[in-house]
Tab-separated table of C-alpha atoms in Angstrom:
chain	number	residue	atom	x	y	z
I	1	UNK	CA	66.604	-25.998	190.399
I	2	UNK	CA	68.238	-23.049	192.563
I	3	UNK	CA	71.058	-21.081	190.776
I	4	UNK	CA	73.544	-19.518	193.426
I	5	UNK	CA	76.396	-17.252	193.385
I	6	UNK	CA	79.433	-18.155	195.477
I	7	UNK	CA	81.900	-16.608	197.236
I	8	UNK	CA	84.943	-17.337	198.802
I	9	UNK	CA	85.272	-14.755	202.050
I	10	UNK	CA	83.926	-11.830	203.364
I	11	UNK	CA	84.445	-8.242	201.963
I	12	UNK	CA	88.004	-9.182	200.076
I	13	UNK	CA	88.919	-10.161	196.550
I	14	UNK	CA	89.582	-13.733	196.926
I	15	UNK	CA	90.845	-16.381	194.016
I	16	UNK	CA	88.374	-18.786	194.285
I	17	UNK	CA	86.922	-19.200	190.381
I	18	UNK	CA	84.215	-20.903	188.652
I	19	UNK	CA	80.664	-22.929	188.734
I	20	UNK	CA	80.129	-25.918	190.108
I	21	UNK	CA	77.252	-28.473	189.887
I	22	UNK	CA	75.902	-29.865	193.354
I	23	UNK	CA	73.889	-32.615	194.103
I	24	UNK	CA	73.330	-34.650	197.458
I	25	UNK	CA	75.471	-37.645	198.811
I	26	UNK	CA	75.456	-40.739	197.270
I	27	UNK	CA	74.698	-42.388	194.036
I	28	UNK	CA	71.431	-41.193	192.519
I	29	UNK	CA	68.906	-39.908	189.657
I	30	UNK	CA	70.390	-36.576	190.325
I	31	UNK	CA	73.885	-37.593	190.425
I	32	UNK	CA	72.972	-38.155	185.996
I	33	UNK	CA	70.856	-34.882	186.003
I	34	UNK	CA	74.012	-32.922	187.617
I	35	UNK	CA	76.430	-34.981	185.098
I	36	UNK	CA	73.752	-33.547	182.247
I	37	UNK	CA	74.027	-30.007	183.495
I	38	UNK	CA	77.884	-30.275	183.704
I	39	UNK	CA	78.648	-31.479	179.935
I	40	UNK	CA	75.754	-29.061	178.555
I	41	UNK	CA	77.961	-26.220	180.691
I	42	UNK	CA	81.302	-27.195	179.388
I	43	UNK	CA	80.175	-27.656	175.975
I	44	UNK	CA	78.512	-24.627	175.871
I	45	UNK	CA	81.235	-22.353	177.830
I	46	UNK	CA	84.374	-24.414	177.491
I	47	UNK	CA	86.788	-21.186	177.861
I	48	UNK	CA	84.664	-20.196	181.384
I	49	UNK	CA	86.102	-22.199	184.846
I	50	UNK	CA	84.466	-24.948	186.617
I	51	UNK	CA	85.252	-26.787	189.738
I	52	UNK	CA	84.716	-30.341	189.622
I	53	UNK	CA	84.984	-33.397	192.341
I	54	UNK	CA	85.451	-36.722	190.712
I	55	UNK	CA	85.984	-38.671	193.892
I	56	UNK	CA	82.762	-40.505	193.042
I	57	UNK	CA	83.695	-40.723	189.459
I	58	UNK	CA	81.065	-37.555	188.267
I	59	UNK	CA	81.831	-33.798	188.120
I	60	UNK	CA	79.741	-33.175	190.878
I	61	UNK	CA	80.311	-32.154	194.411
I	62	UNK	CA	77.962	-33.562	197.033
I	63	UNK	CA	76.548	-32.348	200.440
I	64	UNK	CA	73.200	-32.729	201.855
I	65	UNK	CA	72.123	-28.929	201.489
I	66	UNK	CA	68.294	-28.573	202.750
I	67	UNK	CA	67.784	-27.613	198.626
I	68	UNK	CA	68.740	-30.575	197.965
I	69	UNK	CA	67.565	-32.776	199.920
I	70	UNK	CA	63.704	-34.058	198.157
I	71	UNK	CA	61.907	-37.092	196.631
I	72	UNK	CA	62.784	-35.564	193.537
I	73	UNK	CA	65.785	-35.340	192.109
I	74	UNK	CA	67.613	-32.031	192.822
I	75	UNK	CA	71.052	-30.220	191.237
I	76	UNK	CA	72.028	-26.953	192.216
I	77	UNK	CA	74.565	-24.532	190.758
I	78	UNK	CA	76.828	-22.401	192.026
I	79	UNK	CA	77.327	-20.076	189.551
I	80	UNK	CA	81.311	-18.460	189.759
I	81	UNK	CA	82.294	-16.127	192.654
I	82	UNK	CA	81.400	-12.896	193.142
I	83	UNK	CA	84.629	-11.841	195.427
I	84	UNK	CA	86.827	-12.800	192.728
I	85	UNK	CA	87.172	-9.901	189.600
I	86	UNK	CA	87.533	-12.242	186.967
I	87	UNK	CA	84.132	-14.303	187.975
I	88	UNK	CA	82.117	-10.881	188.367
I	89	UNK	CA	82.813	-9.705	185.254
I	90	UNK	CA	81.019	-13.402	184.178
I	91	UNK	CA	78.514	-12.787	186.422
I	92	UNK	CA	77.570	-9.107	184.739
I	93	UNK	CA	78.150	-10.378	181.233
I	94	UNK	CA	74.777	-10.260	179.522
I	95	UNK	CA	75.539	-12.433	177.000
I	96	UNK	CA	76.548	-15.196	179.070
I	97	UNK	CA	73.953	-14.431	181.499
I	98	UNK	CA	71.848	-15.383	178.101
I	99	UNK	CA	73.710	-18.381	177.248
I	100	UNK	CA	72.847	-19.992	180.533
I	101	UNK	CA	69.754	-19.214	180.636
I	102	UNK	CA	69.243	-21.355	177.163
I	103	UNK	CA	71.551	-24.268	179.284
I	104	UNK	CA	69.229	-24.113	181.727
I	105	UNK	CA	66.369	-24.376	179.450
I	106	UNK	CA	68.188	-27.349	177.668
I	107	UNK	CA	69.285	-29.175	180.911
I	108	UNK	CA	65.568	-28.900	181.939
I	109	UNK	CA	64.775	-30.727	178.463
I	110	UNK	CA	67.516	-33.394	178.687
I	111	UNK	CA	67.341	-34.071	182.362
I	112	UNK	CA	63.175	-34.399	181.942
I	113	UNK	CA	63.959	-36.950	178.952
I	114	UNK	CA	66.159	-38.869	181.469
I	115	UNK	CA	64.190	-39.300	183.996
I	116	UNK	CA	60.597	-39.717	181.684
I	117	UNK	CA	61.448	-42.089	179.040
């Protein structure tokens, strides 16, 4: 489960804001462990940004990243942008930095009970 940190451009402050939940293309088991980490995200952080694609009708964006790409299923987040002022002071926050570590913890949970019934 890779955590990243986006950015937008090189060496500028750019206006690009948020996390976003990644999986790869096409309709599978990760497309409902992404959809997990997503509502456990919103619910937990509803007042911090997220950038979502529902062109496949889930919050998820989609690209065949080598991370991604396993037997297993795989998410990955991109977690806000740190070329944009408002995202790094996110990104520096310890408390949030706490509160997604517990996410993560609980996405790993849920996303374990979905896929081992």
């Amino acid at each position: 489960f890779p955590v990243t940190i986006n950015a937008a451009g090189m060496g500028e402050w750019k206006n690009a804001r948020g996390y976003s939940v990644w999986t790869t293309i096409g309709r599978t088991k990760s497309d409902n462990c992404g959809q997990i980490l997503f509502d456990l995200l919103s619910a937990e952080s509803p007042n911090i940004p997220s950038r979502k694609d529902y062109s496949d009708k889930d919050a998820d964006y989609e690209s065949n990243f080598t991370v991604l790409t396993s037997i297993h299923p795989s998410v990955m987040l991109e977690w806000m942008f740190q070329d944009n002022a408002e995202d790094l002071k996110i990104i520096k926050d310890t408390t949030i930095s706490n509160r997604l570590i517990q996410v993560v913890v609980q996405f790993i949970i849920e996303c374990e009970k979905y896929l081992i019934p």
